[in-house]
XYZ file of C-alpha atoms in Angstrom:
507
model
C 69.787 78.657 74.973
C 70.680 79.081 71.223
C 67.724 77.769 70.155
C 65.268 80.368 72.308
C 67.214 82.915 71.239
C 66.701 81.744 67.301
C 63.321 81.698 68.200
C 62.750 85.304 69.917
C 64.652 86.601 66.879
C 62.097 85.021 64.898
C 59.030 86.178 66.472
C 60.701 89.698 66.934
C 61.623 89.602 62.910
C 57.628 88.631 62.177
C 55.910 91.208 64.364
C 58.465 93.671 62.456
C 57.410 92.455 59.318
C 53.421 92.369 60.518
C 53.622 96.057 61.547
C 55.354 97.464 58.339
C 53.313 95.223 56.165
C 50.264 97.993 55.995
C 52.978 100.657 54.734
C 52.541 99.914 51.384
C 48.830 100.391 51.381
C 48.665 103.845 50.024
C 51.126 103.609 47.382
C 49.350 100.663 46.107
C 46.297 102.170 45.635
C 48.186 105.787 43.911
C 47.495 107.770 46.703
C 50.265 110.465 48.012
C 50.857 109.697 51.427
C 53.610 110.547 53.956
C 55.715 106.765 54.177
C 54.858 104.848 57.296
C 58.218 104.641 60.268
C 58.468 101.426 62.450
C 57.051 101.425 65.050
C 54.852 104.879 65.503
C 53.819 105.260 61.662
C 53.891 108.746 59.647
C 54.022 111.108 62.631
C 55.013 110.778 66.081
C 53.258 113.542 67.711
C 50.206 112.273 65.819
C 50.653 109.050 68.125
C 51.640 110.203 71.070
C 49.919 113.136 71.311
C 53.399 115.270 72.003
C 52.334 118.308 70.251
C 49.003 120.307 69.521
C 47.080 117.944 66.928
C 45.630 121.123 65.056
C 49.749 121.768 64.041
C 50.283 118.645 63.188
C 47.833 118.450 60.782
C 48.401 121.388 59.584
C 51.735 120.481 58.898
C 51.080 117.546 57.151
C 48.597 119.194 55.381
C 51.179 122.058 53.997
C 52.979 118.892 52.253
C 50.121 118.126 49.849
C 49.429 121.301 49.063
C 47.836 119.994 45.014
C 45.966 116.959 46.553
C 42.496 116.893 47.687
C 43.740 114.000 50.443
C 46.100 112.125 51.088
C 47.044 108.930 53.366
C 49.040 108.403 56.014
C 49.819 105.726 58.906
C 48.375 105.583 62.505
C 51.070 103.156 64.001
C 50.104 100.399 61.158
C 46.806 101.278 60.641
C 46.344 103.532 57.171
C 44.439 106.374 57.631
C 42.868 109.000 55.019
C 43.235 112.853 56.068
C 40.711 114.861 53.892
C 41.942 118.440 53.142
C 39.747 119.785 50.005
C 36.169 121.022 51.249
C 34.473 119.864 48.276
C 35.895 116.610 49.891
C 35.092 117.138 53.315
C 31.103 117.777 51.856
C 31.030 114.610 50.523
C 32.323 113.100 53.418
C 29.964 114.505 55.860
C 26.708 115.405 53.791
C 26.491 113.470 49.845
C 27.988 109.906 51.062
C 27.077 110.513 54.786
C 25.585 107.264 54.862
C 29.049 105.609 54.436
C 30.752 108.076 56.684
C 28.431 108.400 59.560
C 30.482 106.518 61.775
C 33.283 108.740 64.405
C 35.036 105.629 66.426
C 37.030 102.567 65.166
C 36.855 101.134 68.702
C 34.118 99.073 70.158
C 32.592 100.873 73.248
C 31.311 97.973 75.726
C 27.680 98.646 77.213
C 28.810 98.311 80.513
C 30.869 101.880 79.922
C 27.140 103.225 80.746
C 27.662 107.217 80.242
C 29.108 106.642 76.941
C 25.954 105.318 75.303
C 25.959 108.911 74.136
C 24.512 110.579 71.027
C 28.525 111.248 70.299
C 29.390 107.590 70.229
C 26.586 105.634 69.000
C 26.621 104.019 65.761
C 24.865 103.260 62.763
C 21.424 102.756 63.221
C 21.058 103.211 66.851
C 22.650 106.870 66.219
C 19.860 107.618 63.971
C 16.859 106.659 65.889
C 18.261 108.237 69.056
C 19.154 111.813 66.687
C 15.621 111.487 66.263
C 13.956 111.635 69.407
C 16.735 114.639 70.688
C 16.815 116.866 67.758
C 13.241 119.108 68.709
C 15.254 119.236 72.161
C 17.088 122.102 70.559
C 15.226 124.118 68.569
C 15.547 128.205 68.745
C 11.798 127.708 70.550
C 13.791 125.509 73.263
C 16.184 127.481 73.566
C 14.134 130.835 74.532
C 12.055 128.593 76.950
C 15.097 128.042 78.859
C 16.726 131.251 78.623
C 15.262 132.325 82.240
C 17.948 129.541 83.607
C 20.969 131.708 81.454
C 19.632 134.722 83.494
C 19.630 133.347 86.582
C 23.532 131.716 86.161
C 24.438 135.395 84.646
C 23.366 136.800 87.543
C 25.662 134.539 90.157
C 28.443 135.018 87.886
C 28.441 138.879 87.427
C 28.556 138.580 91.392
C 31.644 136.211 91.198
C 33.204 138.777 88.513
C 32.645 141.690 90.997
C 34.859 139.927 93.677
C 37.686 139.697 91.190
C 37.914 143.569 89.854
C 41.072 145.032 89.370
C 42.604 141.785 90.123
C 44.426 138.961 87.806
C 41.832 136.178 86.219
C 42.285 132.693 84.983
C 39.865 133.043 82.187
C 38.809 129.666 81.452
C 38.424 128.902 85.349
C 35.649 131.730 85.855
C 34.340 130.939 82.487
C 33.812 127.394 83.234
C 32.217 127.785 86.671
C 29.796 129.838 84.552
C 29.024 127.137 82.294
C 28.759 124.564 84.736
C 26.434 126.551 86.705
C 24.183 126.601 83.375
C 24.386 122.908 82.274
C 23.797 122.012 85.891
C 20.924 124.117 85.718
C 19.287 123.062 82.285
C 20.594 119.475 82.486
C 20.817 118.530 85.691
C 18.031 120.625 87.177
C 19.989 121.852 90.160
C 20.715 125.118 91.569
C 24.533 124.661 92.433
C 27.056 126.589 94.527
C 29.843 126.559 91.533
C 30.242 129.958 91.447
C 31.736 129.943 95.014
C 33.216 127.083 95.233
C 35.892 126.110 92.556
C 36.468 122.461 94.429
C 32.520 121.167 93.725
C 32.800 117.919 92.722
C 31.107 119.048 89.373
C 33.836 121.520 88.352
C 36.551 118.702 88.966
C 34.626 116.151 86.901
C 34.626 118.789 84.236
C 38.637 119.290 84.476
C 39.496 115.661 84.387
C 36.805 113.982 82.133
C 39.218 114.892 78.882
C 42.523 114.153 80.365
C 45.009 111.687 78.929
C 46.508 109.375 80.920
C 49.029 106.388 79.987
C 46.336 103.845 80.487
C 43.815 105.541 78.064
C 47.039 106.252 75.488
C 47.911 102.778 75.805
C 44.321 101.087 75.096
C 44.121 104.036 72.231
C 47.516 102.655 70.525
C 46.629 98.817 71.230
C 43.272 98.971 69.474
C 44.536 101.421 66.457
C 47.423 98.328 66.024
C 45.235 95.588 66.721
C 41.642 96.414 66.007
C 40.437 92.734 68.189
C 42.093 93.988 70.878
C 39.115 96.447 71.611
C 37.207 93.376 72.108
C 38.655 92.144 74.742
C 39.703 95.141 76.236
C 36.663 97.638 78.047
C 37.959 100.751 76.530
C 36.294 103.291 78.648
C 35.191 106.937 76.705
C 33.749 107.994 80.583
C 36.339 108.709 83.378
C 38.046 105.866 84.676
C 37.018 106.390 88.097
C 33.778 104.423 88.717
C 32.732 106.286 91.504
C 32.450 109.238 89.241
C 30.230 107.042 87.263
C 28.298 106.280 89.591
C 27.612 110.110 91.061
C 26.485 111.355 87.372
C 24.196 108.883 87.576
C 22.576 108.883 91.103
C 22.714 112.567 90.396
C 20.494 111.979 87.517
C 18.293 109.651 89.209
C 17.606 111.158 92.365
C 16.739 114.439 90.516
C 13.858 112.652 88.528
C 12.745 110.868 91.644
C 12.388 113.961 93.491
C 10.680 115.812 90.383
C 8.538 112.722 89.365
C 7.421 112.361 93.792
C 6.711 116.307 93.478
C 5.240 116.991 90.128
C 7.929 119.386 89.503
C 8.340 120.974 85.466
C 10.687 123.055 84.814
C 10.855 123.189 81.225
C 15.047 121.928 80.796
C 16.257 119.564 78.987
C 16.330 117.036 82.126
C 12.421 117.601 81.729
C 12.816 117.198 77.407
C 14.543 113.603 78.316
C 12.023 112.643 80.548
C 9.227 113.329 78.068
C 11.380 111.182 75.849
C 11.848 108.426 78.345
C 8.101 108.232 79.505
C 5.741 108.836 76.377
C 8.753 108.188 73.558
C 8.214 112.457 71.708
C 7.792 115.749 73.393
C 4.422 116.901 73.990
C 4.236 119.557 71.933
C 5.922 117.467 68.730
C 4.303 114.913 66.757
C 4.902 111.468 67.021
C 8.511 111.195 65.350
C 8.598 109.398 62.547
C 9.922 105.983 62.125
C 12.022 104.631 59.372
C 11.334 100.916 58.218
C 14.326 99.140 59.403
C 15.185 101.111 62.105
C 15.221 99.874 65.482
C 13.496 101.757 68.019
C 15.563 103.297 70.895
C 13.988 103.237 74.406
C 14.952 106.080 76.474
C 15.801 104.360 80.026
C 17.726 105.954 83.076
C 21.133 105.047 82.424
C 20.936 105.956 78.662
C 19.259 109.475 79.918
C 21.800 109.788 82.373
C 24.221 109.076 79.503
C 22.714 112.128 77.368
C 22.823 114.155 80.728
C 26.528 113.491 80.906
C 27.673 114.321 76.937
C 25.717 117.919 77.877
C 27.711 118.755 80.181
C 31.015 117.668 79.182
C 30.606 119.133 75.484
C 29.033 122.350 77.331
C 31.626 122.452 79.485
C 34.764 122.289 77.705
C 33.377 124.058 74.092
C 31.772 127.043 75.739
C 34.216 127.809 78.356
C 37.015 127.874 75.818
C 35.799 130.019 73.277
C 34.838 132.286 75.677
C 38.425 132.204 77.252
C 39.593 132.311 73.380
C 37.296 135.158 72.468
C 38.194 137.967 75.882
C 41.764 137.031 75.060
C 41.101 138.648 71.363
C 39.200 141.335 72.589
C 42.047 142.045 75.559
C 44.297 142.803 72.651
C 42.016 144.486 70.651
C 40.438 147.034 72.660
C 39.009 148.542 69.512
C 36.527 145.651 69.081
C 35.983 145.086 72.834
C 34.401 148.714 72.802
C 32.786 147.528 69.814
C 30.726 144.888 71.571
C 30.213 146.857 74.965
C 27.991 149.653 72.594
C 26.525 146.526 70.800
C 25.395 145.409 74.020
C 24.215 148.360 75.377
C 22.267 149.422 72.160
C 20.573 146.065 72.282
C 20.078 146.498 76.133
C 18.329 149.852 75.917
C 16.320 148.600 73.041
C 14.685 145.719 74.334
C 14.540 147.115 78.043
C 17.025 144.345 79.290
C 18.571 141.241 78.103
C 16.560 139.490 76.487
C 16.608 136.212 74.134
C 15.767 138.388 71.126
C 18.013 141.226 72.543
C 21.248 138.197 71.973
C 19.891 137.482 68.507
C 20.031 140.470 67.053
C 24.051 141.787 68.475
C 25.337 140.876 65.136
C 29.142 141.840 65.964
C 29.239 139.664 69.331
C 27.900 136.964 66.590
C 31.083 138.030 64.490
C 33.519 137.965 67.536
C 32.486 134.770 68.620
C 32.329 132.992 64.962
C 35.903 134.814 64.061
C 37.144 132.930 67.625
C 35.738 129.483 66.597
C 37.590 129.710 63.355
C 40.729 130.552 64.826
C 40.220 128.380 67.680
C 38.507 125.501 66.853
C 37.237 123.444 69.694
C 38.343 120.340 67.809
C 41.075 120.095 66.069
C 40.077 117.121 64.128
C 37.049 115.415 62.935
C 36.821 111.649 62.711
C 35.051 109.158 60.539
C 34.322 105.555 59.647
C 34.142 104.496 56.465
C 31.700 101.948 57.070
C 30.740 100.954 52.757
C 33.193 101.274 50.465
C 32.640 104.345 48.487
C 34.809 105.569 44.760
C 35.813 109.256 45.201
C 34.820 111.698 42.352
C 38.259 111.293 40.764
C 38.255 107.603 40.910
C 40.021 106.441 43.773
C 38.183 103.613 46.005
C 37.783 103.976 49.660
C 37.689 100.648 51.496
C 35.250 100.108 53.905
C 36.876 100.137 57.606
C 39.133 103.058 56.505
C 39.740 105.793 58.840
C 39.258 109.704 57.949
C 40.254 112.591 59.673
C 39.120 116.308 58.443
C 41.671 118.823 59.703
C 39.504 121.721 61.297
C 42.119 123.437 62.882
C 44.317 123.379 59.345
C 41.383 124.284 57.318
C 40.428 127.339 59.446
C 43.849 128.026 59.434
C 44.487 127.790 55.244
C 45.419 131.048 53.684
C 43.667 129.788 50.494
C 40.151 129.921 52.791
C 40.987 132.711 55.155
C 43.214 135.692 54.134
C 45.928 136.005 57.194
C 44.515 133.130 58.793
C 46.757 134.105 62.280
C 45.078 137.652 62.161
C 41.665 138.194 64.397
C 39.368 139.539 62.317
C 35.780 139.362 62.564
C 34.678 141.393 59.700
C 35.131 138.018 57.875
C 31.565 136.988 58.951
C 30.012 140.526 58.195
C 27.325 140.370 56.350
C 28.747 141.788 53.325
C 31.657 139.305 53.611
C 30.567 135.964 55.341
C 29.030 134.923 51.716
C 32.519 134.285 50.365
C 33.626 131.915 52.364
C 33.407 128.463 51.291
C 30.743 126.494 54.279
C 32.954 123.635 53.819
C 36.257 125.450 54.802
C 34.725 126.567 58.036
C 32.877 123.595 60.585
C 33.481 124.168 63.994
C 30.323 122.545 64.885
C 30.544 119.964 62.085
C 28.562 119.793 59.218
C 26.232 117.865 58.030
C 23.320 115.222 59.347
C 26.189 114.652 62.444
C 26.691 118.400 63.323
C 26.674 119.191 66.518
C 23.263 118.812 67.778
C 23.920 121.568 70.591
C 24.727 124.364 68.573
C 22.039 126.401 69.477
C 22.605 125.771 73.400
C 26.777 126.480 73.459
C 26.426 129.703 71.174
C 23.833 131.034 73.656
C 25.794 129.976 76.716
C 28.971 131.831 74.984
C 27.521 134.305 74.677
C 25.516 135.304 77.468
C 28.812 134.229 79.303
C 30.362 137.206 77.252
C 27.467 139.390 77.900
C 27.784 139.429 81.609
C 31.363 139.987 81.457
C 31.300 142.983 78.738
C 28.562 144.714 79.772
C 29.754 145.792 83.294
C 33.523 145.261 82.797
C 36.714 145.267 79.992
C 39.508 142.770 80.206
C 42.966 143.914 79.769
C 46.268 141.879 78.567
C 48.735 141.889 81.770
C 52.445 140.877 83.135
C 50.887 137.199 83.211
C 49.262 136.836 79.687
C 50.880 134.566 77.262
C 51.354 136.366 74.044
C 51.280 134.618 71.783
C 49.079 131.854 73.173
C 50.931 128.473 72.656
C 48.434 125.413 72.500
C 49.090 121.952 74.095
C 49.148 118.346 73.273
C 45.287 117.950 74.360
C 42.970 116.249 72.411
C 41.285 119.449 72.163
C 42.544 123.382 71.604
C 43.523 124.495 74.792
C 47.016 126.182 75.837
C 49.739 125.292 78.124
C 49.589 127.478 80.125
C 45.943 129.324 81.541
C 44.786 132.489 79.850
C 45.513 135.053 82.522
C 43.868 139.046 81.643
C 43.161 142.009 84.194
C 39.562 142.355 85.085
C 38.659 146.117 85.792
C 35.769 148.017 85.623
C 34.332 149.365 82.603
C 34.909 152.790 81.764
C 31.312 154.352 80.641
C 31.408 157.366 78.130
């Protein structure tokens, strides 16, 4: 008896002395960096996700306030947080070769919707960037804009059913969206407008979710990196049934389309280009690197790109738009400011048209003004997968772990004068040249940007169109002011963004 108990005080004393043996690591190399805790590291709510990760950082951020980055501890594993955004350049554009990497988890092959664009590595990222960026050119883009009209269209029917009436923002938003990706992505006409239980709109609600299973496999493989090889940690919902109808969705719509001849023009049609003659037909044949492996474009890795669509279309688009009438509910000023933009532009080009969106330069404002103070992600993460010695010296191992602080850098009065304030005039034309392109990146920056840009700022916008041109949105007895965010991974708030919907008041 006294001898097991010697012994679990012994193997209890070396796993303490295992898990605090990393906290030296910054101070060692003369890097300032908040001092790791047993067992969770430098921040709890960084760990357990207990509190909004843009504040956290933000907070951690406000005690370096001289240093261009500075370390800190994930559990035991160091990390790097980057907070300068001549730093945050050379992370994701002049060493992006070193940095190109987001996850420092394996993702098993058999996870098949996660063999994504977002989560590939190295050089198998590169080769499949390749074939999908012409996918999303501005040319794209107005080819498919007949599929915005025809969602907008459904959904200024579903926004006539709710006038005068309380809205949950995000939830009409989102049906929206849905109804768009579904179209462009999935090639289907859907019924999401009407009905908020589709299977679709539920896959959408739960695919970013954190359960204790995924929190669990995320702290076992930041403590012990092997573990991830022995454990299937899953990016894709944990449900394989939903799985499974992503991707018979996928396949039956090609079967049917491939049986019938049937072009449409959307992205589904893009992939299958991809998958069948390996470029587009109206592209040259891409070019190929010495070195680089090809990447063949089969179902389940088209059914994967099908997927990341609509979950990144889905959440980003439906949030800024929720972020953006919330703004303009409280600042009726600029809401009429948009309505005559929209009009103007209406009457102009006899309807609303692709080049009719282009050219509303204040919706542009509005909407960029709402992605800065509302960042989508919080965070950015990166791999350093070759060593690399910063400008000032300092070495950067190879499998160190970066974060760049979006929310906190959008949010840094040094960047953006009264960064809590809404104010769009910061990306007027006479203004938007002052601020630093490093200091604002809610799509990313750099050779990994977010390859969708194009698609989610016309889907916010034409969301925002419908709504605006027709109707105002007023702040009510149920809107939470101010808005307080939650422990997500990404910006959303605790509670939903409720506004009055009424009818627009023409002058």
């Amino acid at each position: 008896m006294i001898i097991t108990f010697i012994l679990i005080i012994t193997l209890l004393w070396l796993l303490f002395k295992y898990w605090v043996s990393n906290y030296k690591y910054w101070d060692e190399k003369g890097i300032p960096s908040i001092p790791g805790r047993f067992p969770y590291g430098s921040e709890l709510n960084l760990t357990l996700f207990k509190k909004f990760l843009g504040e956290v950082f933000q907070e951690m951020c406000q005690k370096f306030p001289s240093s261009p980055y500075f370390g800190a501890y994930l559990m035991r594993k160091p990390i790097l947080i980057i907070r300068d955004p001549e730093y945050v350049q050379m992370v994701l554009v002049k060493e992006f070769s070193s940095f190109r990497d987001r996850l420092f988890v394996k993702i098993p092959e058999s996870d098949m919707l996660s063999q994504h664009l977002v989560n590939l590595e190295g050089d198998r990222w590169k080769a499949l960037r390749n074939k999908l960026s012409p996918t999303f050119t501005s040319g794209k883009m107005k080819t498919m804009f007949p599929f915005f009209l025809k969602s907008s269209e459904s959904y200024g029917s579903l926004l006539q059913s709710h006038v005068d009436s309380i809205i949950d923002v995000k939830d009409l938003a989102s049906r929206y969206t849905t109804d768009v990706i579904c179209s462009c992505a999935f090639g289907l006409d859907t019924n999401v407008m009407e009905n908020e239980n589709s299977n679709l709109i539920k896959l959408g609600k739960n695919i970013l979710s954190i359960n204790f299973k995924l929190l669990f496999a995320f702290l076992m493989t930041t403590t012990f990196p092997k573990f991830s090889e022995y454990y299937q940690f899953r990016c894709t919902p944990e449900k394989k049934e939903s799985q499974v109808f992503v991707y018979n969705l996928v396949k039956d719509t090609i079967k049917q389309r491939e049986e019938k001849n049937i072009k449409r023009k959307d992205f589904l049609d893009l992939l299958l280009q991809l998958k069948n003659k390996g470029n587009l037909d109206d592209e040259q044949d891409e070019v190929i690197e010495e070195n680089i492996p090809p990447f063949d474009m089969n179902l389940e890795r088209l059914a994967a790109q099908c997927f990341v669509f609509f979950v990144a279309g889905y959440e980003t688009s439906s949030s800024v738009q929720s972020f953006c009438l919330y703004e303009l509910a409280l600042n009726p000023a600029m809401q009429e400011r948009v309505q005559t933009e929209i009009d103007r532009m209406e009457q102009l080009h006899a309807g609303v048209t692709y080049d009719a969106v282009k050219e509303m330069t204040y919706l542009d404002m509005v909407v960029s003004e709402t992605m800065r103070k509302y960042p989508t992600l919080p965070a950015l993460s990166r791999l350093c997968t070759k060593s690399v010695t910063m400008p000032n010296g300092d070495e950067i191992e190879k499998g160190t772990f970066l974060y760049i602080p979006v929310w906190a850098l959008h949010h840094n009065p040094e960047y953006f004068p009264e960064p809590d304030k809404f104010n769009p005039e910061r990306f007027s034309e006479e203004n938007k040249h002052t601020i630093n392109p490093f200091a604002y990146i809610p799509f990313g920056e750099g050779p990994r940007f977010c390859i969708g840009k194009r698609f989610g700022l016309l889907q916010t916008k034409m969301g925002l169109i419908t709504i605006l041109r027709n109707y105002s949105v007023e702040p009510c007895g149920s809107t939470q002011i101010p808005l307080r965010m939650s422990s997500a991974p990404l910006t959303t708030t605790t509670e939903p963004i409720k506004l009055k919907l009424v009818k627009r008041k023409f002058l």
